[in-house]
Short mmCIF file of C-alpha atoms in Angstrom, two decimals:
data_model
loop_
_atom_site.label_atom_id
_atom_site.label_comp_id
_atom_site.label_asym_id
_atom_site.label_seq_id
_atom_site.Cartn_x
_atom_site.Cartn_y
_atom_site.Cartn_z
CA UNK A 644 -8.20 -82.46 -42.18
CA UNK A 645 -10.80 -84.87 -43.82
CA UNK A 646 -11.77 -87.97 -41.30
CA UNK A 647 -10.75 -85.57 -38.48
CA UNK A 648 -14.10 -86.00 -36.13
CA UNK A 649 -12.42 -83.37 -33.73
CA UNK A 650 -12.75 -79.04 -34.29
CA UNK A 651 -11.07 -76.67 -32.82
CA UNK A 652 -13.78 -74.25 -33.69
CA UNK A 653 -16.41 -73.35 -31.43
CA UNK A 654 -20.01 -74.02 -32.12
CA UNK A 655 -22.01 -70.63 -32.63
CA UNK A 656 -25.62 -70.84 -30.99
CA UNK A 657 -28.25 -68.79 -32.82
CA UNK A 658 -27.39 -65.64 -29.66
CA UNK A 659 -23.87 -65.30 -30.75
CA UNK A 660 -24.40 -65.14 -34.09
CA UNK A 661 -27.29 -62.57 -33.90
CA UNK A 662 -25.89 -60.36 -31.36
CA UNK A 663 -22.38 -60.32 -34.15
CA UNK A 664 -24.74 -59.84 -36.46
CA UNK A 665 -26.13 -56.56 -34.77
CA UNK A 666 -22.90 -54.90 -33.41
CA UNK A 667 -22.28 -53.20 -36.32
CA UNK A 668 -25.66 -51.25 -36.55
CA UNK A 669 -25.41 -50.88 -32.64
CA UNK A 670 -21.88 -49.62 -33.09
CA UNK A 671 -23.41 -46.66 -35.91
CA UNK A 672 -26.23 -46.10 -33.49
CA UNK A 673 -23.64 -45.08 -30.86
CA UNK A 674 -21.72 -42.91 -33.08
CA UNK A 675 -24.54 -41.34 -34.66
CA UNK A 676 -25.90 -40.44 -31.17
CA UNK A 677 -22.28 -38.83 -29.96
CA UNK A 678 -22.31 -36.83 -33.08
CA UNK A 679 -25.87 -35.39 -32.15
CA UNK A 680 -24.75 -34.80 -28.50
CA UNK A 681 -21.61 -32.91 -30.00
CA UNK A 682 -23.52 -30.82 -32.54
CA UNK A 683 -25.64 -29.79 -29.82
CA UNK A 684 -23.37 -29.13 -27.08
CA UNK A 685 -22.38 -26.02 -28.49
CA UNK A 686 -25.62 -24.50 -29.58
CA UNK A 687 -26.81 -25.23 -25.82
CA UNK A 688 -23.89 -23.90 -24.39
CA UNK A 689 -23.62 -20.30 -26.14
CA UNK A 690 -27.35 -19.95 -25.54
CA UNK A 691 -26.83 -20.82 -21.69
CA UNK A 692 -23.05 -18.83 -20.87
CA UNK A 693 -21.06 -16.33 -22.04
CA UNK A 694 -19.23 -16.21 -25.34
CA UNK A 695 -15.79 -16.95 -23.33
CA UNK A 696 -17.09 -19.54 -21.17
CA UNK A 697 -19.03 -21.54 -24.83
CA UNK A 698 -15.23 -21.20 -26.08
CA UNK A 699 -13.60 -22.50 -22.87
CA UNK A 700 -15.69 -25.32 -22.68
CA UNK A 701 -15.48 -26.39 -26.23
CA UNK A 702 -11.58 -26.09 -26.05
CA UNK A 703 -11.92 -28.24 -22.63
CA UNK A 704 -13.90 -30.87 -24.19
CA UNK A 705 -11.51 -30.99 -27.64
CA UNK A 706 -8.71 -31.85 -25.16
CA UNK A 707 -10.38 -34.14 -23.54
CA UNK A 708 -11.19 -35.86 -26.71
CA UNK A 709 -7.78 -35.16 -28.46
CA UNK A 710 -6.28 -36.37 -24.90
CA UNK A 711 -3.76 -33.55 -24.83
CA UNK A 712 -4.31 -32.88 -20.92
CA UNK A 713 -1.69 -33.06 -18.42
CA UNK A 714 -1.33 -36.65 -17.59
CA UNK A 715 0.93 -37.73 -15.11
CA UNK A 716 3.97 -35.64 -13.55
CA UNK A 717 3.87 -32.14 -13.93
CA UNK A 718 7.03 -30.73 -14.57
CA UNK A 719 7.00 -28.57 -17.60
CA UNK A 720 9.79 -30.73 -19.56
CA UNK A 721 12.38 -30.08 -16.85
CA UNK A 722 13.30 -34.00 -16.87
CA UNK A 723 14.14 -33.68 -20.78
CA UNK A 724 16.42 -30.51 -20.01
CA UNK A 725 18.42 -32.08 -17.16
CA UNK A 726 19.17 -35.16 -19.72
CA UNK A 727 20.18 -32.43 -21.87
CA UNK A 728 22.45 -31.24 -19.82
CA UNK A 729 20.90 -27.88 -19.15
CA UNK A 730 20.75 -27.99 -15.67
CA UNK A 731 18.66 -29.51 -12.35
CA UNK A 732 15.14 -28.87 -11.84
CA UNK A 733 15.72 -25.89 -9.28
CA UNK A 734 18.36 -24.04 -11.97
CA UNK A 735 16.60 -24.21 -15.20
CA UNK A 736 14.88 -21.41 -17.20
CA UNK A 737 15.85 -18.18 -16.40
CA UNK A 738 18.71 -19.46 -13.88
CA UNK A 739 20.40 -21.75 -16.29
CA UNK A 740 19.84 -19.93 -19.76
CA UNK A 741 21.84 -16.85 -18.64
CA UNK A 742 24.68 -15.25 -20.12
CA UNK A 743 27.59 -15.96 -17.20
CA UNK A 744 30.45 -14.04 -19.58
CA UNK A 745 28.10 -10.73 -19.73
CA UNK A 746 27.65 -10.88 -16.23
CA UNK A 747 31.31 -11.17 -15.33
CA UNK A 748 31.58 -8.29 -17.26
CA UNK A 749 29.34 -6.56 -15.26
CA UNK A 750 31.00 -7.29 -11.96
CA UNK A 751 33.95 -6.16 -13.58
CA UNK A 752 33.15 -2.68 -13.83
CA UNK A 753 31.48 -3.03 -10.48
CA UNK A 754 34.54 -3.81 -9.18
CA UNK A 755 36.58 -1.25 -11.64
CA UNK A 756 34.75 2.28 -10.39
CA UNK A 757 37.04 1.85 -7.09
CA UNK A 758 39.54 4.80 -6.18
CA UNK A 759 42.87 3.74 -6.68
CA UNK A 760 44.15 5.63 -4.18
CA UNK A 761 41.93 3.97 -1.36
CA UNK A 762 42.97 0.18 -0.34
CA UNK A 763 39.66 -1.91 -1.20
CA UNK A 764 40.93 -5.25 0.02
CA UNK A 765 40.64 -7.36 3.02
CA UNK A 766 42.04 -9.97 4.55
CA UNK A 767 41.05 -13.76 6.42
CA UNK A 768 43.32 -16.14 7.57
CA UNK A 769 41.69 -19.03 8.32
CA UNK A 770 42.61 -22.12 10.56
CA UNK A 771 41.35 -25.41 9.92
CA UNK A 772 41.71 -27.82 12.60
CA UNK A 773 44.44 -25.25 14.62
CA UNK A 774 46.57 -26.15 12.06
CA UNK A 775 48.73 -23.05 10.22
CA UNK A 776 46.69 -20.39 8.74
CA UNK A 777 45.62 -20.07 5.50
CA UNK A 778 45.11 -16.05 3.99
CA UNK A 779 42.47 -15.16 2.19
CA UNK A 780 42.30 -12.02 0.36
CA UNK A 781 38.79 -10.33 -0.30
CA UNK A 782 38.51 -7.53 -3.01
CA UNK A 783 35.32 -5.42 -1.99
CA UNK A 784 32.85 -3.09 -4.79
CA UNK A 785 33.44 -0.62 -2.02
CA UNK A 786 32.36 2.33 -4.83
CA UNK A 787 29.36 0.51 -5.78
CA UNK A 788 27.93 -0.72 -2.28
CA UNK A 789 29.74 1.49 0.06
CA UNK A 790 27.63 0.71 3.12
CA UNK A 791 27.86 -2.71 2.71
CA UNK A 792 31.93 -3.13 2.05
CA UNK A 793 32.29 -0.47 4.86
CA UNK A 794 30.20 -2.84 7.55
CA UNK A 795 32.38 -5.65 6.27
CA UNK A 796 35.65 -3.34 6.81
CA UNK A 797 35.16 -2.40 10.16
CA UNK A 798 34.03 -6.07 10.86
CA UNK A 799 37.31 -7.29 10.11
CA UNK A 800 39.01 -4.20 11.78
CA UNK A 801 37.59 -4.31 14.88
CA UNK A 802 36.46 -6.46 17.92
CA UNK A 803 35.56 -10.30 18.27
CA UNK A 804 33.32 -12.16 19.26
CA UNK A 805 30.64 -11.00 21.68
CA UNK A 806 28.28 -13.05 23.77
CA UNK A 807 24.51 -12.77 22.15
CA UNK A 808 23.40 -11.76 26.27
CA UNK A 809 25.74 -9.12 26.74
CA UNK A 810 24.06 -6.05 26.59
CA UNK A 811 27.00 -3.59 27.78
CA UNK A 812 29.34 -4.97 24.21
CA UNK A 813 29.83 -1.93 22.06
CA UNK A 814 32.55 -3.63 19.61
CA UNK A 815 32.49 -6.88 17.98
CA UNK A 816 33.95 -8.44 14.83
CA UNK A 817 34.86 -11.06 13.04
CA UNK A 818 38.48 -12.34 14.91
CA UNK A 819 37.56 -15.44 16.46
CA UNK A 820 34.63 -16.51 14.53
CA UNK A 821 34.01 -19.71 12.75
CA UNK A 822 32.31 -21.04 9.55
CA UNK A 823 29.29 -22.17 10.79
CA UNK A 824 27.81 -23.82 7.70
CA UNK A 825 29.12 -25.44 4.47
CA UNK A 826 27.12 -26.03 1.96
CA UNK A 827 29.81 -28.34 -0.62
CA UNK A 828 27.78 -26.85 -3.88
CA UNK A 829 27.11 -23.41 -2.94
CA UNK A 830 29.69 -22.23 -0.42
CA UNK A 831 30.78 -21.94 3.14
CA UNK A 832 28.39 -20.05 5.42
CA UNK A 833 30.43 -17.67 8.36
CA UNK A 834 30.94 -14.56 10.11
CA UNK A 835 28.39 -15.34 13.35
CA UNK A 836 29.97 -13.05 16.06
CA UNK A 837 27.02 -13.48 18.40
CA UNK A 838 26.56 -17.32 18.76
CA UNK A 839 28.51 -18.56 16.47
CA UNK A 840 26.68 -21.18 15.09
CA UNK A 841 24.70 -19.13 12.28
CA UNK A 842 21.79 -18.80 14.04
CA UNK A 843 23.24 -14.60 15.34
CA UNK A 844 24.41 -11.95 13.82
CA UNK A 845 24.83 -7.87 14.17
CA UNK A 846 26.39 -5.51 11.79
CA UNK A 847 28.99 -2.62 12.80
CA UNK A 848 27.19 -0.71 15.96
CA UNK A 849 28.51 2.17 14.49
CA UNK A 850 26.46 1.99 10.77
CA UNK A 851 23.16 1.51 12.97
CA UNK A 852 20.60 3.18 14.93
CA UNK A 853 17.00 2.48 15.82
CA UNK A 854 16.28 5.64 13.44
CA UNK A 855 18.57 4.32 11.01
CA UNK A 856 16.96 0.74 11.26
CA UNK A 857 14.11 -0.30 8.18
CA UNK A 858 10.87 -0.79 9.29
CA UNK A 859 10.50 -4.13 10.27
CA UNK A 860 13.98 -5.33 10.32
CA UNK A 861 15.39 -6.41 13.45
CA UNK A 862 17.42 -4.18 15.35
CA UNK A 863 21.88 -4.17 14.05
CA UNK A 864 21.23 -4.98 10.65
CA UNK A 865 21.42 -2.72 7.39
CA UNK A 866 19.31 -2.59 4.25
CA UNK A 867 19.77 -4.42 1.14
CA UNK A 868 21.94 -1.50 -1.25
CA UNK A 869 21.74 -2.95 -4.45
CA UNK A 870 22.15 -6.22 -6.28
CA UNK A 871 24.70 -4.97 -8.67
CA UNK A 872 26.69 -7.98 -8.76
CA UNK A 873 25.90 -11.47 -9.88
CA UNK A 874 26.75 -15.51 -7.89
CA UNK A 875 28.82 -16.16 -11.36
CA UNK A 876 31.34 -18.75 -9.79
CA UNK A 877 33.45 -19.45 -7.38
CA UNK A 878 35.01 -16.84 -4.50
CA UNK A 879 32.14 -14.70 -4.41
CA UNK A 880 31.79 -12.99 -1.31
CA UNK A 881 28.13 -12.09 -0.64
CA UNK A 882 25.55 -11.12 2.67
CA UNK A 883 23.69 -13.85 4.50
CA UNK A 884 20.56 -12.12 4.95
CA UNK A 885 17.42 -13.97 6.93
CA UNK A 886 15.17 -11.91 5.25
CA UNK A 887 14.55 -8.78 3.23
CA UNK A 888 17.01 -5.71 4.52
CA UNK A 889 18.18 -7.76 7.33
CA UNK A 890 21.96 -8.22 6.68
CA UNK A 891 23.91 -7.95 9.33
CA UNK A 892 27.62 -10.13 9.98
CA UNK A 893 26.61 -12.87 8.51
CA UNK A 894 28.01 -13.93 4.96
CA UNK A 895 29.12 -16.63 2.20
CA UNK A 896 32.09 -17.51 -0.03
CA UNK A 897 30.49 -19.04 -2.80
CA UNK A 898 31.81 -22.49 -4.03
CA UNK A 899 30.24 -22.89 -7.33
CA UNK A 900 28.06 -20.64 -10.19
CA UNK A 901 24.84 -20.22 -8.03
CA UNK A 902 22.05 -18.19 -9.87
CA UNK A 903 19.69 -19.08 -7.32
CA UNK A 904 21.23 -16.78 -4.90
CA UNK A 905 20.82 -13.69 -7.32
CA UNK A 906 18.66 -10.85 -6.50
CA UNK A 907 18.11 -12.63 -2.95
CA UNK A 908 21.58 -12.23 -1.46
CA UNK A 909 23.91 -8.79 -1.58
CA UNK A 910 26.74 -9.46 -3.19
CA UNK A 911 29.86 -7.09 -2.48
CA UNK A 912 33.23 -9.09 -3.02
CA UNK A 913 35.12 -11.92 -4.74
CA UNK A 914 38.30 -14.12 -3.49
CA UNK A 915 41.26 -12.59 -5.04
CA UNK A 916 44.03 -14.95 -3.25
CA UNK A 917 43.52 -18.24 -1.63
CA UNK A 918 40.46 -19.70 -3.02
CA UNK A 919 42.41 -23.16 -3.10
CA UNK A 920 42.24 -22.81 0.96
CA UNK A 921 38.32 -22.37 0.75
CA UNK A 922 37.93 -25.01 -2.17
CA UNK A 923 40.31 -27.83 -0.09
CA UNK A 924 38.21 -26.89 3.22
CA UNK A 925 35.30 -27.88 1.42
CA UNK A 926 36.91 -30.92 0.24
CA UNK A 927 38.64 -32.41 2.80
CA UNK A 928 36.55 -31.08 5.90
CA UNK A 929 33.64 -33.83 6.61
CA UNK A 930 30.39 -32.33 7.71
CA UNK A 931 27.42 -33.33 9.06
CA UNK A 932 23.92 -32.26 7.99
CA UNK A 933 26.24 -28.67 6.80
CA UNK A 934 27.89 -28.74 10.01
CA UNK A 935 32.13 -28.74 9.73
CA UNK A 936 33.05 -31.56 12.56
CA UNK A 937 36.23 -29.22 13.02
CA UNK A 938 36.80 -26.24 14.32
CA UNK A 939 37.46 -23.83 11.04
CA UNK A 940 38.37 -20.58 12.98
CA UNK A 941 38.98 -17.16 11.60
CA UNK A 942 42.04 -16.41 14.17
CA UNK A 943 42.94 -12.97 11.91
CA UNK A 944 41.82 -10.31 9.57
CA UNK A 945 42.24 -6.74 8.48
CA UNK A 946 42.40 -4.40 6.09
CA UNK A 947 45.21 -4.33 3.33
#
């Protein structure tokens, strides 16, 4: 305003105004000389590598300059498909984008090439707590994975529970086991006749010998026969294997669809009765770090 003796503008000293003066020129210099560099670079490069390693190089200095590197977390969009509702990290891709109905098929006419005239089912009745029994009834692929179904047969047929240091036992089974592990969003983990707490396990003595046995497998376990039929959902009886060909008692009642267990795990059965027993066990049963604080005891089974 006229008579105001105050400014809020800053004096400009003859510096200031000469180095504004000469930032734009020093700003063209500066672009001028990156162009040159970047003209060059690629002359000097194919004359000094390989034809691949020129093109590598230019495409790793365009990203750098287009700044389309990975920056940050790496996780290959799997954030934006969980929000999408196609699944967690672990079950995404080839897990997640499966087709579960074709599958089911599948395990349908697993389960459908079994003679009639031969009884394919098995029984577990199951006490929680020593409170009343609960039966479950297993149907087994026993034409498609005969070895397997008939070490799980003669499991439930025969024997009990052996001590792990008894070298004279010649008959175990599965009367008088417990379920070792539950895992409340896969399944629950039993069928230890050794120790009984998950960490031992032998199949029938009479489906093994040390010729029998694959190489490198330890010694009362059978091979993996096939992986024929997929984890598509709950009551899905499968093998608890501790490594490749190395199932022996040890199995799983799945609780949930769990695609991560395909092709790893030899699946041979699925709960045909009682799979409300198995899905209120893993509801009402508290556990700690997978272990049941109650005894969950398998005090009969059979064949039907």
């Amino acid at each position: 305003q006229p008579g105001n003796t105050l400014s809020t503008k800053p004096k400009m000293n003859s510096t200031t105004a000469a180095a504004r003066a000469a930032a734009p020129l020093l700003g063209r210099l500066v672009r001028q000389s990156a162009g040159s560099t970047a003209a060059l670079l690629p002359a000097v490069t194919s004359s000094s590598l390989s034809a691949d390693a020129a093109a590598a190089a230019n495409q790793q200095q365009q990203q750098r300059s287009l700044a389309t590197g990975a920056k940050g977390a790496r996780g290959h969009g799997w954030y934006k498909k969980y929000r999408e509702n196609r699944g967690g990290r672990h079950l995404q891709g080839r897990w997640h984008d499966r087709d579960v109905d074709k599958l089911n098929a599948i395990n349908d006419r697993a389960f459908a090439l079994n003679d009639s005239s031969k009884s394919s089912k098995t029984y577990l009745d199951l006490s929680v707590g020593g409170a009343e029994p609960g039966r479950i009834v297993i149907e087994l692929a026993s034409a498609a994975l005969p070895v397997t179904c008939e070490n799980f047969v003669k499991l439930c047929s025969d024997g009990g529970v052996v001590d792990a240091s008894d070298r004279t036992a010649e008959n175990w089974g599965y009367k008088g086991t417990n379920v070792h592990k539950i895992e409340k969003a896969v399944g629950i983990c039993m069928g230890d006749v050794l120790g009984q707490n998950g960490n031992g396990g032998r199949c029938h003595p009479s489906l093994w010998t040390p010729q029998s046995n694959h190489p490198h497998a330890g010694a009362y376990t059978i091979a993996d026969e096939a992986h024929v039929i997929s984890h598509t959902g709950p009551g899905i009886v499968t093998m608890l294997s501790t490594g490749v060909h190395e199932n022996d008692s040890r199995f799983m009642i799945t609780t949930s669809n769990a695609p991560q267990l395909d092709g790893r795990f030899v699946a041979f059965g699925r709960v045909t009765e009682g799979l409300d027993i198995i899905e209120d066990t893993v509801a009402n049963v508290f556990t700690k770090r997978g272990r049941p604080t109650v005894d969950i005891e398998v005090v009969g089974c059979g064949l039907l």
